[in-house]
Structure formats: C-alpha cells, structure tokens
Amino acid sequence: MTALIILSLLGILVLMMGLFHLKNKVLILIIPVLIAGIFLNANEYGLNASYFSQMVHFDNFAISFSSLLILTTTLIFGLCLQQYKTSKKPVEDIYALIIFSLVGAICMVSFNNLIMFILGLEIMSVPLYVLAGSNRENVLSNEASLKYFLMGAFASAIVIFGMTLIFGATNSFQLDEIRNAVSGTKMPGVLQVGILLFIGGSLFKAAAVPFHFWAPDVYQGSPTVITAFMATVVKTAAFAGLFRFMMVAFQDISGLWVNILVIITIATLFLANFSALSQTDFKRLMAYSGISHAGYMLIAILVLNMNAADALFFYSVSYSLATIVAFGIFLTMKNATGEYSLEIFKGLSRKNPFLAFGLVIAFLSLAGIPPLAGFFGKYFIFTSAIKGGFLTVVIIAIINTMIGAYYYLKVLNMAFTKDVYHSAPVKNHLLLDAVIVFAAIGTLILGFFPGLLQGFI
Amino acid sequence: MNETIQSIPLNYYIVLSSALFCIGILGVLVKRNAIIMFMSIELMLNAVNLLLVAFSAYSQNPAGQTFVFFIMIIAAVEVAVGLAILVMIFRNVHSIDIEKLQNLKW
C-alpha cells in the first residue's frame, strides 16, 4: 500500500517536472524511488492488510507480484535512457505515464473487489494506449496506438459485461462474498456466461489465442521500451489478476469453465509457436514468443492451487528478466543499425561478445534450457499441472517447448555466424549494460538456486 | 421506483441489454469508420449500465448503481483518449478510415 501511494505521488511529481525541461535527468529521481518502492513494498510482506473498506487486500500474493512489477519497471527505466537519449521532445510525460500504468498494474494484482479490478485495468491500459502512439510523427506508431485502443476498449467492455452478469448471479462485487454465493446461485447460466466473458476480456490484455491478433501489430509499431513494458508488466499483471480472481472466487465451481480454458491453452500454444517460426521481425517474434509464454502461464490458471501460484510467480520472474535482457540487446543493436529485422544479430559474437553472451542467456532461458530460470519456471508449472491431473496438457506443452526451441536457437545461430550483417560498431552503454547484467545474473542465479523464490506466496 | 422497474420481469432486461451489447459488438467488428466504432463501444458500455441498474434494483443492492458511475467515468476517459489518438492520426494520414491503416499487417 505504501508503494501504491509513493508511486502515484512520483507519477504526479514527474509530470510536474516537465516544466523545468530536465529531460532524462528525471531518471535520477525515478529509479531510486522505484527501488525504495520495492523495499517498502516487500516490508509489508506477511501483514495481510486490507485498505479502502476491503477494496484492496495486500496479502503475500499481492506483495510478491507487485514487487516483481516494480522491479520490472525499474529495469525498463534503465532501458529508457538509451531509447530517449536523443529525443528533442519532452520525455517527462512518457515517464509519468509509464509510472501511472504501473500503479494500475499494482491495483490489478491486489484487488479484493471487482470495481478495483476494472479501475486497475483501465488505469493500466489508458496510459498504454497513449504510450503506444508516443512516437507522434511515425505512422506505424499511430496505427499501433489506434489498434490497441480500439481492441482494448472493446475488451474492457466485454470484461465489464462479464462482471455485471457475475454481479447479477451472486449479488456482490466482493471476492469472498462471490465465493460464498456461487454455489447457491439462482442463475447458473448467467454466472457461466459472465465467467467466460470475464476470462475472455482478461486474456485480451495477456494476449492469449482468440484475442492475440493485436499483439504482433502493436508490439511492432510501439516504441521499443513500451513494447518491453507491454510484454512484461502488462502480461504479468493480467495473469496475476485473473489468477487471483479465479482462485478466490471460482475454485469450487471449476467445472463451469475449465474445459474451455483447456482448449484456449492448447490453441494458444500451437498457434503462437507455429506462427513464430516464420517471423523475420524481432518485435513480432517477441510478440509470438510472448503469446506462447501466455499459454504456459495459462496452465497455472487451470491448476489453481497454492502450488500453481508459486509456479506462476517463478515463471513470471524468469520470463520478465529474460525478456528485458532480450529487448535491451535489441535496443542497442537497433540504435547501431537502425533496423528491426532479426538479421541485425548476425555476427554479434564477433562485434560484441558481451551482448552475444547476454543474448544466449536470455534466449536459452526463454526456450527453457537447463540450468537457467526459464527451465525451472516450466518445470514447476508442469509438475503442479501433473499433480492437478492435466497430463495431456503438459504433454502438449512439452511438444511446444521443443517447437519453441527452434526459433530461439535460430536467432542464436545468427548471432554466432561468421558473416557480419552491418559494419557499424556496437557501443556499450553503462546503464543499459547494468540492466542486462542484473537481469542475466538474476536468470543464472534462479537457474542454479530455484528454491530461492519457492514458498513466497 | 423499484416497483416500476420490477413490473417488468428481470429476464426482459437481460435480453434487452444482451441485444444492445451484441449490436455494439457487431458495430465494432463490421464498421470501418473509427468514430462509429467508438460509438459502438459506448453502446456496449451503456447496455452494461442498463443491466447493472436492473440487477441492482431487483436485488436491493446499491453497489450495482454505484458501479454505473464508475463505468460512465471509464467511458468518458476512453472517448477522450480515443479522440486524441484519432486527431493525431488524422494529422498524419488525413483520414479516419481504418482501411487506410494497413502498414502493420493485421
């Protein structure tokens, strides 16, 4: 809760600092405050406090996930300097919007009332519609912004309709009251439709299959750091929010929704991995990779117990760290060559072995090769699913892991070829390298000591 | 007031709201003019408002009517941001037909 207040104030302050044309100097304020926010947030671990007449509830689940969200945002601010270094326009408003979006994400993982969930969803999404189009002169960025806005508003309306039907069937917005009312409801049909609409709308933000079509376009058109923010913070928040809602309210009536979720999971895994095979643009590849990871995270929502919550947290951490390393390296390469295709990685190992090593760690972790964090993320999710009786889904997921390894290794293969794509030198940048080193070391440590994050929730 | 609302069975409200909501969905999926798509999204949100008020009156629970105000705010916010995005696009492309925006393949 302290972190929520501090971040809201920080966002307003940064917006005001636009008056003084400080540009990237505001990062000197933002990054320490965000780091302090992580510690203040972690300080509330175990308190289990509720605020605003039980509208938000900071239990261990909320504290763990909101710490992860703040950490991820801090790392993304580390990339921002590189993206906006040469910007002639003010950047304070962009930074303030990122912080506001983070505040919405924290509301989404700590809600205890559906009103708070929808407010968090909107506080997170509305700044993102603007951020996707923050490169105003670029038509691609404009187009990404409009597509994201139209589809996002559409999905929000569907979520709200689902919530209304749930309210009609259970007569409450409070999660624990909904749980007590679901079994005795007079309108089971209305409840079922409500749950399915709610799941559908939430999966839109997380980019799972029937609602994934916006992701490649929006990821490609948005500025790179905003893409990184969407791929990590938004996805984590959407999954944590959905998991929390299903776990608290609908665990007892899983028969109503579990079959449809199994179909969505399998479709997500296959479609994302097969589409990713033929991509040539890095951001589109990361979009499809993100969709396939959404498929693995959906397995945790199928299982829906404390074990799965732990696994989902570990998976989110490993996915966020590896994705940030990948986007950081891509940002350096893009600034050196000015292009977006996968070809720019050709010969990276000769030009800049440091970045090539980071790329190896990131992509092997995303592919799930031991002993990196991504492997244990998948391992924990699969074991909890087998214990929960979803053996078929796990077998399909393992097949998809093998398909996924192909396109990750294809990029690594390019990085280690002899022919160099572009002769321009690839320079290192202190802050960006610090982010890459931090995230890569985190991935390695979690790979060697996966027990560190177990039992947090 | 409640008696007036309750003189119509609850199912009628559900059917009416669902119909309005589906018209909104069709509008978003079929129309190619961005302004009409915005209006369809507004229609979806207002269908939800109607249903919330009906549920709230039937169950004597004011929480539903409170939520209507939040939905109105959300609708206002989305229209404000959406129109700003449209103006930005119109400056660059000189059109609001989304068929003209095909640079990123769908």
Coordinates of C-alpha atoms in Angstrom, one line a residue:
Chain A
M1 CA 0.0 0.0 0.0
T2 CA 2.9 2.4 0.8
A3 CA 4.3 1.6 -2.6
L4 CA 1.0 2.4 -4.3
I5 CA 0.8 5.9 -2.6
I6 CA 4.5 6.7 -3.3
L7 CA 4.3 5.7 -6.9
S8 CA 1.1 7.7 -7.5
L9 CA 2.9 10.8 -6.0
L10 CA 6.0 10.1 -8.0
G11 CA 4.0 10.0 -11.2
I12 CA 2.4 13.4 -10.5
L13 CA 5.8 14.8 -9.5
V14 CA 7.5 13.6 -12.7
L15 CA 4.7 15.1 -14.7
M16 CA 5.2 18.5 -13.0
M17 CA 8.9 18.3 -13.5
G18 CA 8.2 18.6 -17.2
L19 CA 8.0 22.4 -16.5
F20 CA 11.8 22.5 -16.0
H21 CA 12.9 20.7 -19.2
L22 CA 15.0 18.3 -17.2
K23 CA 14.5 15.6 -19.8
N24 CA 16.4 12.4 -18.9
K25 CA 17.7 13.9 -15.7
V26 CA 14.4 12.9 -14.0
L27 CA 15.7 9.3 -14.2
I28 CA 17.9 10.2 -11.2
L29 CA 14.8 10.7 -9.2
I30 CA 12.7 7.9 -10.7
I31 CA 15.0 4.9 -10.4
P32 CA 15.9 5.4 -6.7
V33 CA 12.3 6.0 -5.7
L34 CA 11.2 2.8 -7.6
I35 CA 14.0 0.8 -5.8
A36 CA 12.8 2.3 -2.5
G37 CA 9.3 1.3 -3.5
I38 CA 10.4 -2.3 -3.9
F39 CA 11.8 -2.4 -0.4
L40 CA 8.8 -0.6 1.2
N41 CA 6.5 -3.0 -0.6
A42 CA 8.4 -6.0 0.5
N43 CA 8.4 -4.7 4.0
E44 CA 4.6 -5.3 4.2
Y45 CA 5.2 -9.0 3.5
G46 CA 3.1 -11.1 5.8
L47 CA 0.9 -8.2 7.1
N48 CA -2.2 -9.3 5.2
A49 CA -3.7 -5.8 5.4
S50 CA -6.9 -4.6 3.7
Y51 CA -7.5 -0.9 2.8
F52 CA -10.3 1.3 1.4
S53 CA -13.1 -0.8 3.1
Q54 CA -11.7 -4.1 1.8
M55 CA -11.4 -2.8 -1.8
V56 CA -7.7 -3.9 -1.9
H57 CA -6.1 -6.7 0.0
F58 CA -2.3 -6.8 0.2
D59 CA -1.7 -10.5 1.0
N60 CA 1.5 -12.3 0.2
F61 CA 0.3 -12.9 -3.4
A62 CA -0.2 -9.2 -4.0
I63 CA 3.0 -8.2 -2.3
S64 CA 5.1 -10.7 -4.3
F65 CA 3.6 -9.8 -7.6
S66 CA 3.6 -6.0 -7.0
S67 CA 7.3 -6.2 -6.0
L68 CA 8.0 -8.0 -9.3
L69 CA 6.1 -5.4 -11.3
I70 CA 8.0 -2.5 -9.7
L71 CA 11.3 -4.3 -10.2
T72 CA 10.5 -4.9 -13.9
T73 CA 9.5 -1.3 -14.4
T74 CA 12.8 -0.2 -12.7
L75 CA 14.7 -2.3 -15.2
I76 CA 12.7 -0.8 -18.1
F77 CA 13.5 2.7 -17.0
G78 CA 17.1 1.6 -17.2
L79 CA 16.5 1.0 -20.9
C80 CA 14.6 4.3 -21.4
L81 CA 17.8 6.4 -21.3
Q82 CA 19.0 4.6 -24.4
Q83 CA 15.7 5.0 -26.2
Y84 CA 15.1 8.7 -25.5
K85 CA 18.7 9.9 -25.2
T86 CA 18.5 11.9 -28.5
S87 CA 14.8 12.9 -28.2
K88 CA 14.2 16.6 -28.8
K89 CA 10.7 16.4 -27.4
P90 CA 10.0 16.3 -23.6
V91 CA 10.1 12.8 -22.1
E92 CA 8.8 13.5 -18.7
D93 CA 5.2 12.9 -19.7
I94 CA 6.2 9.5 -21.2
Y95 CA 7.9 8.5 -17.9
A96 CA 4.9 9.7 -15.9
L97 CA 2.5 7.7 -18.0
I98 CA 4.7 4.6 -17.5
I99 CA 4.5 5.1 -13.7
F100 CA 0.7 5.6 -13.8
S101 CA 0.4 2.4 -15.8
L102 CA 2.5 0.6 -13.1
V103 CA 0.1 2.0 -10.5
G104 CA -2.8 0.4 -12.4
A105 CA -1.0 -2.9 -12.6
I106 CA -0.5 -2.9 -8.9
C107 CA -4.2 -2.3 -8.3
M108 CA -4.9 -5.2 -10.6
V109 CA -2.8 -7.7 -8.6
S110 CA -4.1 -6.6 -5.2
F111 CA -7.8 -6.1 -5.8
N112 CA -10.4 -7.6 -3.5
N113 CA -13.4 -6.1 -5.2
L114 CA -14.2 -6.2 -8.9
I115 CA -14.6 -2.4 -9.0
M116 CA -11.0 -2.1 -8.1
F117 CA -10.0 -4.7 -10.7
I118 CA -11.7 -2.8 -13.5
L119 CA -10.3 0.5 -12.3
G120 CA -6.8 -1.0 -12.2
L121 CA -7.3 -2.4 -15.7
E122 CA -8.3 1.0 -17.0
I123 CA -5.5 2.9 -15.1
M124 CA -3.1 0.4 -16.6
S125 CA -4.5 0.4 -20.2
V126 CA -5.3 4.1 -20.9
P127 CA -1.8 5.3 -20.4
L128 CA -0.6 2.5 -22.6
Y129 CA -2.9 3.5 -25.5
V130 CA -1.2 6.9 -25.4
L131 CA 2.3 5.4 -24.9
A132 CA 1.9 3.1 -27.9
G133 CA 1.4 6.2 -30.0
S134 CA 4.0 8.3 -28.2
N135 CA 6.2 8.5 -31.4
R136 CA 3.7 11.0 -32.8
E137 CA 5.2 11.6 -36.3
N138 CA 5.6 7.9 -37.0
V139 CA 2.5 6.5 -38.9
L140 CA 3.3 2.9 -37.6
S141 CA 3.2 4.1 -34.0
N142 CA -0.1 5.9 -34.7
E143 CA -1.6 2.8 -36.2
A144 CA -0.4 0.7 -33.3
S145 CA -2.0 3.1 -30.9
L146 CA -5.4 3.1 -32.7
K147 CA -5.4 -0.7 -33.0
Y148 CA -4.5 -1.1 -29.3
F149 CA -7.1 1.4 -28.3
L150 CA -10.0 0.0 -30.3
M151 CA -9.3 -3.6 -29.3
G152 CA -8.5 -2.7 -25.7
A153 CA -11.7 -0.6 -25.2
F154 CA -13.7 -3.5 -26.8
A155 CA -12.1 -6.0 -24.4
S156 CA -12.7 -3.7 -21.4
A157 CA -16.4 -3.5 -22.4
I158 CA -16.5 -7.4 -22.5
V159 CA -14.9 -7.7 -19.1
I160 CA -17.4 -5.2 -17.7
F161 CA -20.3 -7.1 -19.2
G162 CA -18.9 -10.3 -17.7
M163 CA -18.6 -8.6 -14.3
T164 CA -22.2 -7.4 -14.5
L165 CA -23.5 -10.9 -15.1
I166 CA -21.4 -12.2 -12.2
F167 CA -22.9 -9.5 -10.1
G168 CA -26.4 -10.4 -11.2
A169 CA -25.9 -14.0 -10.3
T170 CA -24.1 -13.5 -7.0
N171 CA -25.3 -10.1 -5.8
S172 CA -21.9 -8.8 -4.8
F173 CA -18.6 -7.4 -6.2
Q174 CA -16.6 -8.6 -3.1
L175 CA -14.5 -11.6 -3.9
D176 CA -15.2 -13.7 -0.8
E177 CA -18.9 -12.9 -1.0
I178 CA -18.9 -14.1 -4.6
R179 CA -17.3 -17.3 -3.5
N180 CA -19.9 -17.9 -0.8
A181 CA -22.7 -17.1 -3.3
V182 CA -21.7 -19.1 -6.4
S183 CA -22.8 -22.5 -5.3
G184 CA -26.3 -21.3 -4.3
T185 CA -26.9 -19.0 -7.2
K186 CA -30.4 -18.9 -8.8
M187 CA -28.9 -18.1 -12.2
P188 CA -26.2 -20.6 -13.1
G189 CA -26.4 -19.9 -16.8
V190 CA -25.9 -16.2 -16.3
L191 CA -23.0 -16.9 -14.0
Q192 CA -21.3 -19.2 -16.5
V193 CA -21.6 -16.7 -19.4
G194 CA -20.3 -14.0 -17.0
I195 CA -17.2 -16.0 -16.0
L196 CA -16.4 -16.8 -19.7
L197 CA -16.8 -13.2 -20.8
F198 CA -14.6 -12.1 -17.9
I199 CA -11.9 -14.7 -18.8
G200 CA -12.1 -13.7 -22.4
G201 CA -11.6 -10.0 -21.8
S202 CA -8.8 -10.5 -19.3
L203 CA -7.0 -12.8 -21.7
F204 CA -7.0 -10.0 -24.2
K205 CA -4.6 -8.0 -22.1
A206 CA -2.5 -11.1 -21.6
A207 CA -2.6 -11.9 -25.3
A208 CA -3.8 -15.5 -25.4
V209 CA -5.1 -17.0 -28.6
P210 CA -8.6 -16.0 -29.6
F211 CA -7.6 -12.5 -28.5
H212 CA -4.0 -12.3 -29.5
F213 CA -4.3 -10.8 -33.0
W214 CA -3.5 -7.3 -31.8
A215 CA -0.2 -8.2 -30.2
P216 CA 2.2 -8.6 -33.1
D217 CA 1.0 -5.3 -34.7
V218 CA 1.0 -3.3 -31.6
Y219 CA 4.4 -4.7 -30.5
Q220 CA 5.9 -3.9 -33.9
G221 CA 4.5 -0.3 -34.1
S222 CA 5.2 0.9 -30.5
P223 CA 8.5 2.3 -29.3
T224 CA 10.8 -0.5 -28.1
V225 CA 10.8 0.3 -24.4
I226 CA 7.0 0.5 -24.4
T227 CA 6.9 -2.9 -26.2
A228 CA 9.1 -4.3 -23.4
F229 CA 6.7 -2.8 -20.8
M230 CA 3.7 -4.4 -22.5
A231 CA 5.4 -7.8 -22.9
T232 CA 6.5 -8.0 -19.2
V233 CA 4.5 -5.8 -16.8
V234 CA 1.1 -5.9 -18.5
K235 CA 1.3 -9.6 -19.1
T236 CA 2.3 -10.4 -15.6
A237 CA -0.4 -8.1 -14.1
A238 CA -3.1 -9.6 -16.3
F239 CA -2.2 -13.2 -15.4
A240 CA -1.8 -12.4 -11.7
G241 CA -5.2 -10.6 -11.6
L242 CA -7.0 -13.3 -13.4
F243 CA -5.4 -16.0 -11.2
R244 CA -6.3 -14.1 -8.1
F245 CA -10.0 -13.8 -9.2
M246 CA -10.4 -17.4 -10.2
M247 CA -8.5 -18.7 -7.2
V248 CA -10.5 -16.8 -4.6
A249 CA -13.9 -16.8 -6.2
F250 CA -14.4 -19.7 -8.6
Q251 CA -12.2 -22.5 -7.4
D252 CA -15.1 -24.6 -6.2
I253 CA -17.0 -24.5 -9.5
S254 CA -14.1 -25.2 -11.9
G255 CA -16.4 -27.5 -13.9
L256 CA -18.1 -24.4 -15.4
W257 CA -15.0 -23.0 -17.1
V258 CA -12.1 -25.4 -17.0
N259 CA -12.8 -27.2 -20.3
I260 CA -12.9 -24.0 -22.3
L261 CA -9.7 -22.9 -20.7
V262 CA -8.0 -26.2 -21.7
I263 CA -9.0 -25.6 -25.3
I264 CA -7.7 -22.0 -25.2
T265 CA -4.4 -23.1 -23.6
I266 CA -3.8 -25.7 -26.3
A267 CA -4.8 -23.4 -29.1
T268 CA -2.5 -20.6 -27.7
L269 CA 0.5 -22.9 -27.5
F270 CA 0.2 -24.3 -31.0
L271 CA -0.8 -21.2 -32.9
A272 CA 1.9 -19.0 -31.2
N273 CA 4.7 -21.4 -31.7
F274 CA 3.9 -22.2 -35.3
S275 CA 3.4 -18.5 -36.2
A276 CA 6.7 -17.6 -34.6
L277 CA 8.6 -20.0 -36.8
S278 CA 8.3 -17.8 -39.9
Q279 CA 8.8 -14.3 -38.3
T280 CA 11.7 -12.1 -39.5
D281 CA 11.0 -9.0 -37.4
F282 CA 12.4 -9.1 -33.9
K283 CA 9.4 -7.4 -32.2
R284 CA 6.9 -9.7 -34.0
L285 CA 9.0 -12.7 -32.9
M286 CA 8.9 -11.5 -29.3
A287 CA 5.1 -10.9 -29.6
Y288 CA 4.6 -14.5 -30.7
S289 CA 7.0 -15.7 -28.1
G290 CA 5.0 -13.7 -25.5
I291 CA 1.8 -15.4 -26.7
S292 CA 3.3 -18.8 -26.3
H293 CA 4.5 -18.0 -22.8
A294 CA 1.0 -16.8 -22.1
G295 CA 0.0 -20.4 -23.0
Y296 CA 2.4 -21.9 -20.4
M297 CA 1.1 -19.4 -17.8
L298 CA -2.5 -20.4 -18.5
I299 CA -1.7 -23.9 -17.3
A300 CA -1.1 -22.4 -13.9
I301 CA -4.6 -20.9 -14.0
L302 CA -6.0 -24.4 -15.0
V303 CA -4.5 -26.0 -11.9
L304 CA -5.4 -23.1 -9.5
N305 CA -3.9 -24.0 -6.1
M306 CA -1.1 -22.6 -3.9
N307 CA 1.5 -24.7 -5.7
A308 CA 0.4 -23.2 -9.0
A309 CA 0.5 -19.7 -7.6
D310 CA 4.2 -20.3 -6.6
A311 CA 4.9 -21.7 -10.1
L312 CA 3.2 -18.7 -11.8
F313 CA 5.3 -16.3 -9.7
F314 CA 8.5 -18.1 -10.6
Y315 CA 7.5 -18.2 -14.2
S316 CA 6.7 -14.5 -14.3
V317 CA 10.0 -13.6 -12.8
S318 CA 12.0 -15.7 -15.2
Y319 CA 10.0 -14.6 -18.2
S320 CA 10.3 -10.9 -17.3
L321 CA 14.0 -11.0 -16.7
A322 CA 14.8 -12.9 -19.9
T323 CA 12.5 -10.6 -22.0
I324 CA 14.1 -7.5 -20.6
V325 CA 17.6 -8.8 -21.5
A326 CA 16.4 -9.6 -25.0
F327 CA 14.9 -6.1 -25.5
G328 CA 17.9 -4.4 -24.0
I329 CA 20.2 -6.1 -26.5
F330 CA 17.8 -5.4 -29.4
L331 CA 17.7 -1.7 -28.4
T332 CA 21.5 -1.4 -28.6
M333 CA 21.5 -3.2 -32.0
K334 CA 18.6 -1.2 -33.3
N335 CA 20.4 2.1 -32.4
A336 CA 23.5 0.9 -34.1
T337 CA 21.9 -0.2 -37.3
G338 CA 18.5 1.5 -37.4
E339 CA 16.7 -1.7 -38.5
Y340 CA 14.2 -4.1 -36.8
S341 CA 14.8 -7.4 -38.6
L342 CA 16.4 -10.5 -37.0
E343 CA 19.3 -10.2 -39.4
I344 CA 20.9 -7.4 -37.3
F345 CA 22.0 -10.0 -34.9
K346 CA 24.3 -11.7 -37.5
G347 CA 27.9 -11.8 -36.3
L348 CA 27.1 -10.3 -33.0
S349 CA 29.6 -12.6 -31.2
R350 CA 32.5 -11.1 -33.2
K351 CA 31.4 -7.5 -32.8
N352 CA 30.4 -7.5 -29.2
P353 CA 30.8 -10.8 -27.2
F354 CA 29.3 -9.3 -24.1
L355 CA 25.9 -8.7 -25.8
A356 CA 26.1 -12.0 -27.5
F357 CA 26.6 -13.7 -24.1
G358 CA 23.6 -11.9 -22.7
L359 CA 21.5 -12.9 -25.8
V360 CA 22.5 -16.6 -25.2
I361 CA 21.3 -16.4 -21.5
A362 CA 18.0 -14.6 -22.4
F363 CA 17.0 -16.9 -25.3
L364 CA 18.1 -20.2 -23.7
S365 CA 16.1 -19.1 -20.6
L366 CA 13.0 -18.3 -22.8
A367 CA 13.4 -21.6 -24.6
G368 CA 13.6 -23.4 -21.3
I369 CA 17.1 -25.0 -21.4
P370 CA 18.5 -26.1 -18.1
P371 CA 20.2 -24.8 -15.9
L372 CA 18.5 -21.4 -16.5
A373 CA 15.5 -19.8 -14.7
G374 CA 13.2 -20.4 -17.7
F375 CA 13.7 -24.2 -17.4
F376 CA 12.6 -24.3 -13.7
G377 CA 9.7 -22.0 -14.4
K378 CA 8.3 -24.5 -16.9
Y379 CA 9.3 -27.4 -14.6
F380 CA 7.3 -26.0 -11.6
I381 CA 4.3 -25.3 -13.8
F382 CA 4.4 -28.7 -15.4
T383 CA 4.8 -30.6 -12.1
S384 CA 1.9 -28.7 -10.5
A385 CA -0.2 -29.5 -13.6
I386 CA 0.6 -33.2 -13.4
K387 CA -0.3 -33.2 -9.7
G388 CA -3.6 -31.5 -10.7
G389 CA -4.4 -34.1 -13.3
F390 CA -3.7 -32.2 -16.5
L391 CA -1.3 -34.7 -18.0
T392 CA -2.5 -34.3 -21.7
V393 CA -2.0 -30.5 -21.5
V394 CA 1.5 -31.0 -20.1
I395 CA 2.5 -33.4 -22.9
I396 CA 1.2 -30.9 -25.5
A397 CA 3.1 -28.1 -23.7
I398 CA 6.3 -30.1 -23.8
I399 CA 5.9 -30.7 -27.5
N400 CA 5.5 -27.0 -27.9
T401 CA 8.6 -26.3 -25.9
M402 CA 10.6 -28.2 -28.5
I403 CA 9.0 -26.3 -31.4
G404 CA 9.8 -23.1 -29.5
A405 CA 13.4 -24.0 -29.0
Y406 CA 13.8 -23.9 -32.8
Y407 CA 13.1 -20.3 -33.3
Y408 CA 15.0 -19.2 -30.2
L409 CA 18.1 -21.2 -31.4
K410 CA 17.7 -19.8 -34.9
V411 CA 18.3 -16.3 -33.6
L412 CA 21.3 -17.5 -31.5
N413 CA 22.6 -19.3 -34.6
M414 CA 22.6 -15.9 -36.4
A415 CA 24.5 -14.3 -33.6
F416 CA 27.3 -16.8 -33.9
T417 CA 27.7 -16.9 -37.7
K418 CA 30.8 -15.7 -39.4
D419 CA 29.3 -13.1 -41.8
V420 CA 28.7 -9.8 -40.1
Y421 CA 25.4 -8.0 -41.1
H422 CA 26.4 -4.4 -40.5
S423 CA 29.8 -3.0 -40.1
A424 CA 28.7 -0.2 -37.7
P425 CA 30.3 -0.7 -34.3
V426 CA 28.0 -1.7 -31.4
K427 CA 28.8 0.6 -28.5
N428 CA 28.2 -0.3 -24.9
H429 CA 26.2 2.0 -22.6
L430 CA 26.6 2.0 -18.9
L431 CA 23.0 2.0 -17.6
L432 CA 21.8 -0.4 -20.3
D433 CA 24.6 -2.8 -19.6
A434 CA 23.9 -2.6 -15.9
V435 CA 20.3 -3.7 -16.6
I436 CA 21.4 -6.5 -18.9
V437 CA 24.0 -7.7 -16.3
F438 CA 21.5 -7.6 -13.4
A439 CA 18.7 -9.4 -15.3
A440 CA 21.1 -12.0 -16.8
I441 CA 22.7 -12.7 -13.4
G442 CA 19.2 -13.0 -11.9
T443 CA 18.4 -15.6 -14.6
L444 CA 21.5 -17.5 -13.8
I445 CA 21.1 -17.4 -10.0
L446 CA 17.4 -18.5 -10.2
G447 CA 18.5 -21.3 -12.5
F448 CA 21.1 -22.6 -10.1
F449 CA 19.1 -22.0 -6.9
P450 CA 15.4 -22.2 -7.9
G451 CA 14.4 -22.7 -4.3
L452 CA 15.1 -19.0 -3.6
L453 CA 11.6 -18.0 -4.8
Q454 CA 9.7 -21.0 -3.6
G455 CA 7.1 -20.8 -0.9
F456 CA 6.8 -17.0 -1.1
I457 CA 3.0 -17.0 -1.7
Chain B
M1 CA -39.2 3.5 -8.1
N2 CA -38.2 -0.1 -7.5
E3 CA -41.8 -1.3 -8.1
T4 CA -41.8 0.4 -11.5
I5 CA -38.6 -1.3 -12.5
Q6 CA -39.8 -4.6 -11.1
S7 CA -43.1 -4.5 -13.1
I8 CA -41.0 -5.9 -16.0
P9 CA -39.5 -9.4 -15.4
L10 CA -35.7 -9.5 -14.9
N11 CA -35.2 -11.7 -18.0
Y12 CA -36.5 -9.0 -20.3
Y13 CA -33.8 -6.7 -19.0
I14 CA -31.2 -9.3 -19.6
V15 CA -32.4 -10.0 -23.1
L16 CA -32.6 -6.2 -24.0
S17 CA -29.1 -5.5 -22.6
S18 CA -27.6 -8.5 -24.3
A19 CA -29.2 -7.4 -27.6
L20 CA -27.8 -3.9 -27.3
F21 CA -24.4 -5.3 -26.3
C22 CA -24.4 -7.6 -29.4
I23 CA -25.3 -4.7 -31.6
G24 CA -22.3 -2.9 -30.2
I25 CA -20.1 -5.9 -30.9
L26 CA -21.3 -6.1 -34.4
G27 CA -20.7 -2.4 -34.9
V28 CA -17.1 -2.7 -33.8
L29 CA -16.5 -5.7 -36.0
V30 CA -18.3 -4.6 -39.1
K31 CA -17.8 -0.8 -39.4
R32 CA -14.6 0.7 -40.8
N33 CA -15.1 4.2 -39.6
A34 CA -13.2 4.8 -36.3
I35 CA -15.9 7.2 -34.9
I36 CA -18.7 4.7 -35.5
M37 CA -16.5 2.1 -33.8
F38 CA -16.2 4.4 -30.8
M39 CA -19.9 4.9 -30.7
S40 CA -20.4 1.1 -30.8
I41 CA -18.1 0.7 -27.8
E42 CA -20.2 3.4 -26.0
L43 CA -23.3 1.4 -26.8
M44 CA -21.8 -1.7 -25.3
L45 CA -20.9 0.2 -22.1
N46 CA -24.4 1.7 -21.9
A47 CA -26.0 -1.7 -22.3
V48 CA -24.0 -2.8 -19.3
N49 CA -25.2 0.2 -17.3
L50 CA -28.8 -0.7 -18.0
L51 CA -28.3 -4.2 -16.9
L52 CA -26.5 -3.2 -13.7
V53 CA -29.3 -0.8 -12.7
A54 CA -31.9 -3.6 -13.3
F55 CA -29.9 -6.2 -11.3
S56 CA -29.3 -3.6 -8.6
A57 CA -33.0 -2.7 -8.3
Y58 CA -34.1 -6.4 -8.2
S59 CA -31.6 -7.4 -5.5
Q60 CA -32.0 -4.2 -3.4
N61 CA -28.2 -3.8 -3.6
P62 CA -26.9 -0.3 -4.2
A63 CA -23.4 -1.5 -5.2
G64 CA -24.6 -2.0 -8.7
Q65 CA -25.8 1.5 -9.1
T66 CA -22.5 2.9 -7.7
F67 CA -20.6 0.9 -10.3
V68 CA -22.7 2.6 -13.0
F69 CA -20.9 5.9 -12.2
F70 CA -17.5 4.2 -12.5
I71 CA -18.5 2.8 -15.9
M72 CA -19.6 6.3 -17.0
I73 CA -16.2 7.7 -16.0
I74 CA -14.4 4.8 -17.8
A75 CA -16.5 5.6 -20.9
A76 CA -15.6 9.3 -20.7
V77 CA -11.9 8.6 -20.3
E78 CA -11.8 6.2 -23.2
V79 CA -13.6 8.6 -25.5
A80 CA -11.2 11.5 -24.5
V81 CA -8.1 9.4 -25.2
G82 CA -9.6 7.8 -28.3
L83 CA -10.5 11.1 -29.9
A84 CA -7.0 12.4 -29.1
I85 CA -5.5 9.4 -30.9
L86 CA -7.8 10.0 -33.9
V87 CA -6.8 13.6 -34.2
M88 CA -3.1 12.5 -34.1
I89 CA -3.8 10.0 -36.9
F90 CA -5.8 12.5 -38.9
R91 CA -2.9 14.9 -38.9
N92 CA -0.6 12.3 -40.4
V93 CA -2.9 10.3 -42.7
H94 CA -5.7 12.8 -43.5
S95 CA -8.3 10.1 -43.0
I96 CA -10.1 8.2 -40.2
D97 CA -10.9 5.2 -42.3
I98 CA -9.1 2.3 -40.7
E99 CA -8.7 0.5 -44.0
K100 CA -6.1 3.2 -44.8
L101 CA -4.0 2.0 -41.9
Q102 CA -2.6 -1.2 -43.3
N103 CA 1.1 -0.6 -42.7
L104 CA 1.2 -3.2 -40.0
K105 CA -0.3 -6.3 -41.3
W106 CA -3.2 -7.5 -39.2

